[in-house]
Amino acid sequence: MLHSKNKWHSPAADPDAIKDLARSLSISPLLSSLLIARGMTVDQEALSFMDGGAEEYHDPFLLKGMTEAVPRIRKALEDGEHILVYGDYDADGVSSTALMIFLLRHLGASFDIYIPHRSNEGYGLHNHALDWALQQGVSLVITVDTGISACSQIAYANELGMDVIVTDHHEPPELLPPAYALINPKLKDCNYPFKGLAGVGVAYKLAQALLGEDLPADWCEIVAIGTIADLMPLLGENRAMVRNGLISMRQSKFPGIRALLDVSGVTMATVNAVNIAFGMAPRINASGRLDHAGRAVTLLTTDRMEEAEQLAGELDLINKERQLVVDRIVVEASAQLEQKIGNGEVPPVIILASEGWNVGVVGIVASKLLDRYFRPVIILDIHPETGMCKGSARSIPGLDIYSALSSCSEHMDHFGGHPAAAGMSLHRDSLEAFIAGMESYANRVLTPDHFIPVIQADAEVSLSDLTLQGAAEMDRLAPFGMSNPMPRFIVRGATVKDTRTMGQGGKHLKLVLQQGQDSIESVAFGKGNLAGLLPAGTAIDVLAELSINEWNGSRKPQLMLQDLAVQHVQVFDLRGAADAVKHAQQIRDVLLPYSGNGPYRAAAVLRKDQISEQSQLKGISLWVYDKEAGILGAAEDTEEQTSGRTSLLCLMEMPETPEQLDAVLAAVSEADNIALLHPVREGRERLLIPTREHFKSLYKLIAPITAQPVPEHEVLLHLSRQSKLSIRMLTMMLDVFEELGFIEREQDFISFVTEPEAKSLTNSQHFVRLGQIAEMEQYFMESSTSQLQDWMLSRRLGVS
């Protein structure tokens, strides 16, 4: 049994509404259902969403502050003033800065740019940068993607005789800065119809106000990068700008974009929002995380292909370095957390701090730990000399991290952000009180249900619904991103037809799923370790995205698995594994993310003489077989650790008797999964289900050699040479003969009874017992996985 990592929800489908919209727009029922799931039930509304149009652009002068900003910039141009573009170091800030460079070049302005260094300076407008700007002769500062909270800094700029125009999209504070003009759609008294612009979107609206119809169409390419990278909603005006940007990008004239697509492994002709999010944006962001964002700005604005290729290559290398840094910190942070919680529960908010954690990537680390534990996460880098901690937070839907930080503001020097993400700085002396305050706030706000991630699917479908035509039609809903995600489908009751791994080191999983006469290939990136747990024949539910796989001119639908579940108990067949301990540990670790929401418990059963050998089993309770009790705990805490539902039962050794097996199954009667890791005895060493012929043959062999008392070990050796039966089998058969009075045993000697009383074999309890043990051993040693699974589960039902 594999529990899904997330809860899956899909809207209740209205078959009539789906049918009516499909008929009205001449589209497939699949596409119709997707439109309805996204709230578009009216024909014209659905057509507008799919096809778009210029009517989605709003008048830039509806933005508060635009009527003041445009004349001031035009005056600066007329008077030859020197302008400073002040940006930010993330991909949105880089895109915004690049767009302003194109604008000011187009206008023939005199200008400089300034982007603070993430590690050395931090986010926002800085007074020392304004001092530098004054020395350069700057009289007008235009901020992009920053500035809405810079009250003291803008007041300082005013004292220096510089006007400041703020273009930003972050949440405005109660006290606004004394800027010459504030342009932010989120200002309370701003009536702009669309509030979801990225920083680059606000900069684009400024360019639109200044240039009107002369605005170059291909500047939407820059807008698309920043909007997607900053996870802005791909609805309304954003959707129009990103769609147009992607169309333009497929024939881009910007050397920087062409080079960046190339190093990202993206084909220009098919570039989409996902390529930007996972290919271009990380490389742009890497520049600001480990180096200086100015390199990325130069890449986007250069007009020389040679320079663009060099810079793109440099960003690619920086991004690879960033990945290594992130991986190292994730390992260190995870180890710190595991040590912190021991055998206890994960805290309601995870806060980890250490020296040497690059502040430029701690946000990524926080995101990765959030994905793993589904808790709000704060990762802090501690400066070894000053003791200052700088960090980033990422949160789950149930907790507004900005509000949580506000409740602990007395412990921090600075903080800011959004409900889902934030940054902060504090001294290490305040760290303990800060952690206590955050955990206290989280305990008040969060309930156990908040720790269960929920994924919203678009529909629950059959494999027959997921056609090539349906996959092609879905492109009409693109671009996909925030608030317009790639459609996700739930498929229940499919069967795994084929399982294999793919990629370097078998990192990825490839399944062929079948449902009735329909089958489809499915890929799950990063889930190659599940291959051994999903053999052919496994019934499976999946949450997946539908795509088109093109290879050698062939096109066919393909599923990209996002999550999966197996609803039945599974038996993992690793009988005879060379390193059973290693396999047990691996299965335990692989199953951990798929173990549901309760405590994760694993147990292993073995012989008493194996305890010392199995000490390497970590996080697994040990039980031993016992002749009297069936099984016993091998340690004082075993009963406590296996109380309640056991997620995984590992049989390191086959039970000796059916009673021992039943005792195991009764002790862990609700185990989700059973791993068979016992050694496989060679054929001759196995017990056979006894028959009358076996005993008839043995009787003939034993009669002549035991006319006089003979040591039992000599009898067994002689009989084993004369027959194909093992010593174990022969010993148990002698028990039957003794019980029936055919032989006598005395002081390890055996003698034949010449005229025994006639008795049926079935009267012997030892005969019945031998048959039961032999049947059990036959299942454990010789049966197929499915036969053994059915037999064990039927026995489990009998003892539960």
mmCIF file of N, CA, C and O in Angstrom, residues 65-126:
data_model
loop_
_atom_site.group_PDB
_atom_site.id
_atom_site.type_symbol
_atom_site.label_atom_id
_atom_site.label_comp_id
_atom_site.label_asym_id
_atom_site.label_seq_id
_atom_site.Cartn_x
_atom_site.Cartn_y
_atom_site.Cartn_z
ATOM 1 N N GLY A 65 -0.522 57.387 -9.897
ATOM 2 C CA GLY A 65 0.862 57.840 -9.951
ATOM 3 C C GLY A 65 1.404 57.967 -11.358
ATOM 4 O O GLY A 65 2.435 58.616 -11.573
ATOM 5 N N MET A 66 0.735 57.334 -12.332
ATOM 6 C CA MET A 66 1.247 57.369 -13.701
ATOM 7 C C MET A 66 1.173 58.782 -14.276
ATOM 8 O O MET A 66 2.081 59.203 -15.011
ATOM 9 N N THR A 67 0.110 59.519 -13.963
ATOM 10 C CA THR A 67 -0.022 60.881 -14.508
ATOM 11 C C THR A 67 1.051 61.810 -13.954
ATOM 12 O O THR A 67 1.370 62.836 -14.579
ATOM 13 N N GLU A 68 1.624 61.495 -12.806
ATOM 14 C CA GLU A 68 2.727 62.291 -12.271
ATOM 15 C C GLU A 68 4.069 61.798 -12.815
ATOM 16 O O GLU A 68 4.970 62.593 -13.106
ATOM 17 N N ALA A 69 4.211 60.490 -12.963
ATOM 18 C CA ALA A 69 5.495 59.917 -13.353
ATOM 19 C C ALA A 69 5.860 60.253 -14.796
ATOM 20 O O ALA A 69 7.016 60.616 -15.087
ATOM 21 N N VAL A 70 4.912 60.149 -15.725
ATOM 22 C CA VAL A 70 5.223 60.333 -17.147
ATOM 23 C C VAL A 70 5.745 61.731 -17.444
ATOM 24 O O VAL A 70 6.799 61.887 -18.106
ATOM 25 N N PRO A 71 5.081 62.812 -16.983
ATOM 26 C CA PRO A 71 5.627 64.151 -17.242
ATOM 27 C C PRO A 71 7.005 64.364 -16.616
ATOM 28 O O PRO A 71 7.856 65.044 -17.202
ATOM 29 N N ARG A 72 7.223 63.767 -15.429
ATOM 30 C CA ARG A 72 8.530 63.953 -14.767
ATOM 31 C C ARG A 72 9.629 63.286 -15.567
ATOM 32 O O ARG A 72 10.742 63.832 -15.707
ATOM 33 N N ILE A 73 9.358 62.113 -16.127
ATOM 34 C CA ILE A 73 10.375 61.429 -16.938
ATOM 35 C C ILE A 73 10.615 62.202 -18.235
ATOM 36 O O ILE A 73 11.765 62.356 -18.680
ATOM 37 N N ARG A 74 9.548 62.693 -18.842
ATOM 38 C CA ARG A 74 9.716 63.467 -20.082
ATOM 39 C C ARG A 74 10.521 64.730 -19.824
ATOM 40 O O ARG A 74 11.341 65.137 -20.653
ATOM 41 N N LYS A 75 10.310 65.337 -18.689
ATOM 42 C CA LYS A 75 11.087 66.538 -18.332
ATOM 43 C C LYS A 75 12.567 66.178 -18.180
ATOM 44 O O LYS A 75 13.458 66.922 -18.632
ATOM 45 N N ALA A 76 12.820 65.048 -17.552
ATOM 46 C CA ALA A 76 14.205 64.604 -17.384
ATOM 47 C C ALA A 76 14.865 64.376 -18.734
ATOM 48 O O ALA A 76 16.047 64.695 -18.931
ATOM 49 N N LEU A 77 14.109 63.834 -19.681
ATOM 50 C CA LEU A 77 14.642 63.614 -21.024
ATOM 51 C C LEU A 77 14.933 64.941 -21.716
ATOM 52 O O LEU A 77 15.990 65.107 -22.360
ATOM 53 N N GLU A 78 14.014 65.849 -21.594
ATOM 54 C CA GLU A 78 14.193 67.159 -22.238
ATOM 55 C C GLU A 78 15.378 67.922 -21.652
ATOM 56 O O GLU A 78 16.125 68.594 -22.387
ATOM 57 N N ASP A 79 15.567 67.801 -20.330
ATOM 58 C CA ASP A 79 16.629 68.567 -19.660
ATOM 59 C C ASP A 79 17.957 67.817 -19.616
ATOM 60 O O ASP A 79 18.940 68.343 -19.064
ATOM 61 N N GLY A 80 17.981 66.614 -20.152
ATOM 62 C CA GLY A 80 19.220 65.843 -20.147
ATOM 63 C C GLY A 80 19.635 65.383 -18.762
ATOM 64 O O GLY A 80 20.832 65.210 -18.487
ATOM 65 N N GLU A 81 18.680 65.159 -17.888
ATOM 66 C CA GLU A 81 19.010 64.696 -16.533
ATOM 67 C C GLU A 81 19.561 63.268 -16.584
ATOM 68 O O GLU A 81 19.242 62.484 -17.480
ATOM 69 N N HIS A 82 20.386 62.974 -15.579
ATOM 70 C CA HIS A 82 20.927 61.612 -15.453
ATOM 71 C C HIS A 82 19.988 60.808 -14.549
ATOM 72 O O HIS A 82 19.681 61.227 -13.428
ATOM 73 N N ILE A 83 19.513 59.670 -15.074
ATOM 74 C CA ILE A 83 18.502 58.862 -14.385
ATOM 75 C C ILE A 83 19.159 57.591 -13.833
ATOM 76 O O ILE A 83 20.028 57.003 -14.477
ATOM 77 N N LEU A 84 18.715 57.166 -12.657
ATOM 78 C CA LEU A 84 19.175 55.903 -12.076
ATOM 79 C C LEU A 84 18.006 54.922 -12.042
ATOM 80 O O LEU A 84 16.944 55.225 -11.489
ATOM 81 N N VAL A 85 18.192 53.752 -12.650
ATOM 82 C CA VAL A 85 17.234 52.650 -12.521
ATOM 83 C C VAL A 85 17.719 51.772 -11.375
ATOM 84 O O VAL A 85 18.826 51.219 -11.431
ATOM 85 N N TYR A 86 16.901 51.664 -10.335
ATOM 86 C CA TYR A 86 17.288 50.891 -9.144
ATOM 87 C C TYR A 86 16.418 49.634 -9.085
ATOM 88 O O TYR A 86 15.204 49.709 -8.931
ATOM 89 N N GLY A 87 17.061 48.471 -9.239
ATOM 90 C CA GLY A 87 16.306 47.219 -9.338
ATOM 91 C C GLY A 87 16.551 46.259 -8.194
ATOM 92 O O GLY A 87 17.083 46.617 -7.140
ATOM 93 N N ASP A 88 16.161 45.026 -8.425
ATOM 94 C CA ASP A 88 16.302 43.953 -7.429
ATOM 95 C C ASP A 88 17.057 42.803 -8.079
ATOM 96 O O ASP A 88 17.198 42.738 -9.296
ATOM 97 N N TYR A 89 17.516 41.857 -7.234
ATOM 98 C CA TYR A 89 18.420 40.817 -7.724
ATOM 99 C C TYR A 89 17.727 39.515 -8.114
ATOM 100 O O TYR A 89 18.395 38.568 -8.503
ATOM 101 N N ASP A 90 16.393 39.426 -7.992
ATOM 102 C CA ASP A 90 15.739 38.189 -8.446
ATOM 103 C C ASP A 90 15.349 38.310 -9.913
ATOM 104 O O ASP A 90 15.576 39.343 -10.552
ATOM 105 N N ALA A 91 14.758 37.269 -10.470
ATOM 106 C CA ALA A 91 14.470 37.256 -11.909
ATOM 107 C C ALA A 91 13.476 38.338 -12.300
ATOM 108 O O ALA A 91 13.562 38.894 -13.397
ATOM 109 N N ASP A 92 12.514 38.638 -11.431
ATOM 110 C CA ASP A 92 11.577 39.723 -11.716
ATOM 111 C C ASP A 92 12.314 41.057 -11.704
ATOM 112 O O ASP A 92 12.123 41.893 -12.592
ATOM 113 N N GLY A 93 13.176 41.261 -10.699
ATOM 114 C CA GLY A 93 13.945 42.501 -10.638
ATOM 115 C C GLY A 93 14.886 42.650 -11.815
ATOM 116 O O GLY A 93 15.040 43.750 -12.375
ATOM 117 N N VAL A 94 15.523 41.548 -12.216
ATOM 118 C CA VAL A 94 16.422 41.576 -13.370
ATOM 119 C C VAL A 94 15.638 41.915 -14.636
ATOM 120 O O VAL A 94 16.062 42.738 -15.457
ATOM 121 N N SER A 95 14.477 41.268 -14.811
ATOM 122 C CA SER A 95 13.650 41.534 -15.993
ATOM 123 C C SER A 95 13.165 42.986 -15.996
ATOM 124 O O SER A 95 13.166 43.651 -17.046
ATOM 125 N N SER A 96 12.750 43.476 -14.831
ATOM 126 C CA SER A 96 12.273 44.863 -14.730
ATOM 127 C C SER A 96 13.380 45.840 -15.097
ATOM 128 O O SER A 96 13.156 46.821 -15.828
ATOM 129 N N THR A 97 14.575 45.565 -14.572
ATOM 130 C CA THR A 97 15.717 46.444 -14.863
ATOM 131 C C THR A 97 16.044 46.407 -16.350
ATOM 132 O O THR A 97 16.295 47.446 -16.975
ATOM 133 N N ALA A 98 16.044 45.197 -16.931
ATOM 134 C CA ALA A 98 16.325 45.054 -18.367
ATOM 135 C C ALA A 98 15.305 45.822 -19.201
ATOM 136 O O ALA A 98 15.657 46.516 -20.168
ATOM 137 N N LEU A 99 14.035 45.718 -18.828
ATOM 138 C CA LEU A 99 12.984 46.418 -19.577
ATOM 139 C C LEU A 99 13.187 47.938 -19.512
ATOM 140 O O LEU A 99 13.039 48.649 -20.515
ATOM 141 N N MET A 100 13.563 48.452 -18.340
ATOM 142 C CA MET A 100 13.794 49.888 -18.202
ATOM 143 C C MET A 100 15.007 50.323 -19.013
ATOM 144 O O MET A 100 15.046 51.445 -19.544
ATOM 145 N N ILE A 101 16.002 49.447 -19.119
ATOM 146 C CA ILE A 101 17.164 49.771 -19.955
ATOM 147 C C ILE A 101 16.733 49.911 -21.411
ATOM 148 O O ILE A 101 17.113 50.864 -22.099
ATOM 149 N N PHE A 102 15.924 48.950 -21.876
ATOM 150 C CA PHE A 102 15.423 49.057 -23.257
ATOM 151 C C PHE A 102 14.605 50.333 -23.441
ATOM 152 O O PHE A 102 14.714 51.012 -24.474
ATOM 153 N N LEU A 103 13.804 50.678 -22.449
ATOM 154 C CA LEU A 103 12.969 51.877 -22.543
ATOM 155 C C LEU A 103 13.825 53.140 -22.606
ATOM 156 O O LEU A 103 13.629 53.998 -23.484
ATOM 157 N N LEU A 104 14.783 53.246 -21.700
ATOM 158 C CA LEU A 104 15.596 54.459 -21.648
ATOM 159 C C LEU A 104 16.540 54.551 -22.845
ATOM 160 O O LEU A 104 16.837 55.650 -23.322
ATOM 161 N N ARG A 105 16.996 53.422 -23.331
ATOM 162 C CA ARG A 105 17.772 53.450 -24.585
ATOM 163 C C ARG A 105 16.890 53.963 -25.723
ATOM 164 O O ARG A 105 17.324 54.787 -26.536
ATOM 165 N N HIS A 106 15.687 53.447 -25.792
ATOM 166 C CA HIS A 106 14.747 53.840 -26.844
ATOM 167 C C HIS A 106 14.470 55.345 -26.785
ATOM 168 O O HIS A 106 14.330 56.007 -27.823
ATOM 169 N N LEU A 107 14.417 55.880 -25.565
ATOM 170 C CA LEU A 107 14.122 57.305 -25.375
ATOM 171 C C LEU A 107 15.371 58.186 -25.482
ATOM 172 O O LEU A 107 15.273 59.410 -25.425
ATOM 173 N N GLY A 108 16.544 57.551 -25.594
ATOM 174 C CA GLY A 108 17.791 58.312 -25.689
ATOM 175 C C GLY A 108 18.192 58.961 -24.386
ATOM 176 O O GLY A 108 18.838 60.026 -24.379
ATOM 177 N N ALA A 109 17.858 58.351 -23.275
ATOM 178 C CA ALA A 109 18.131 58.947 -21.963
ATOM 179 C C ALA A 109 19.561 58.700 -21.524
ATOM 180 O O ALA A 109 20.238 57.770 -21.986
ATOM 181 N N SER A 110 20.017 59.528 -20.594
ATOM 182 C CA SER A 110 21.285 59.320 -19.885
ATOM 183 C C SER A 110 20.939 58.594 -18.593
ATOM 184 O O SER A 110 20.139 59.088 -17.786
ATOM 185 N N PHE A 111 21.540 57.411 -18.392
ATOM 186 C CA PHE A 111 21.110 56.642 -17.209
ATOM 187 C C PHE A 111 22.203 55.701 -16.728
ATOM 188 O O PHE A 111 23.149 55.373 -17.458
ATOM 189 N N ASP A 112 22.045 55.293 -15.488
ATOM 190 C CA ASP A 112 22.837 54.246 -14.854
ATOM 191 C C ASP A 112 21.860 53.240 -14.242
ATOM 192 O O ASP A 112 20.660 53.534 -14.088
ATOM 193 N N ILE A 113 22.370 52.062 -13.880
ATOM 194 C CA ILE A 113 21.539 51.109 -13.138
ATOM 195 C C ILE A 113 22.269 50.734 -11.857
ATOM 196 O O ILE A 113 23.501 50.834 -11.758
ATOM 197 N N TYR A 114 21.480 50.321 -10.870
ATOM 198 C CA TYR A 114 22.059 49.839 -9.610
ATOM 199 C C TYR A 114 21.181 48.702 -9.093
ATOM 200 O O TYR A 114 19.964 48.850 -8.952
ATOM 201 N N ILE A 115 21.822 47.560 -8.851
ATOM 202 C CA ILE A 115 21.153 46.429 -8.216
ATOM 203 C C ILE A 115 21.990 46.040 -7.004
ATOM 204 O O ILE A 115 23.189 45.787 -7.139
ATOM 205 N N PRO A 116 21.400 46.020 -5.820
ATOM 206 C CA PRO A 116 22.190 45.664 -4.636
ATOM 207 C C PRO A 116 22.652 44.217 -4.685
ATOM 208 O O PRO A 116 22.041 43.368 -5.354
ATOM 209 N N HIS A 117 23.739 43.932 -3.976
ATOM 210 C CA HIS A 117 24.255 42.574 -3.850
ATOM 211 C C HIS A 117 23.467 41.867 -2.754
ATOM 212 O O HIS A 117 23.341 42.386 -1.644
ATOM 213 N N ARG A 118 22.932 40.683 -3.072
ATOM 214 C CA ARG A 118 22.054 39.996 -2.125
ATOM 215 C C ARG A 118 22.733 39.763 -0.773
ATOM 216 O O ARG A 118 22.169 40.065 0.282
ATOM 217 N N SER A 119 23.940 39.221 -0.797
ATOM 218 C CA SER A 119 24.604 38.862 0.462
ATOM 219 C C SER A 119 25.204 40.068 1.161
ATOM 220 O O SER A 119 25.123 40.200 2.386
ATOM 221 N N ASN A 120 25.823 40.968 0.408
ATOM 222 C CA ASN A 120 26.545 42.086 1.022
ATOM 223 C C ASN A 120 25.633 43.246 1.415
ATOM 224 O O ASN A 120 25.926 43.971 2.368
ATOM 225 N N GLU A 121 24.547 43.445 0.658
ATOM 226 C CA GLU A 121 23.682 44.598 0.915
ATOM 227 C C GLU A 121 22.274 44.213 1.323
ATOM 228 O O GLU A 121 21.674 44.844 2.178
ATOM 229 N N GLY A 122 21.734 43.191 0.676
ATOM 230 C CA GLY A 122 20.367 42.799 0.978
ATOM 231 C C GLY A 122 19.356 43.560 0.143
ATOM 232 O O GLY A 122 19.682 44.454 -0.647
ATOM 233 N N TYR A 123 18.100 43.209 0.356
ATOM 234 C CA TYR A 123 17.010 43.721 -0.469
ATOM 235 C C TYR A 123 16.748 45.204 -0.211
ATOM 236 O O TYR A 123 16.919 45.712 0.883
ATOM 237 N N GLY A 124 16.301 45.907 -1.252
ATOM 238 C CA GLY A 124 15.750 47.246 -1.080
ATOM 239 C C GLY A 124 16.694 48.380 -1.416
ATOM 240 O O GLY A 124 17.848 48.195 -1.807
ATOM 241 N N LEU A 125 16.158 49.584 -1.257
ATOM 242 C CA LEU A 125 16.894 50.821 -1.528
ATOM 243 C C LEU A 125 17.841 51.114 -0.367
ATOM 244 O O LEU A 125 17.452 50.997 0.798
ATOM 245 N N HIS A 126 19.080 51.503 -0.680
ATOM 246 C CA HIS A 126 20.083 51.746 0.365
ATOM 247 C C HIS A 126 20.636 53.163 0.240
ATOM 248 O O HIS A 126 20.886 53.656 -0.875
#
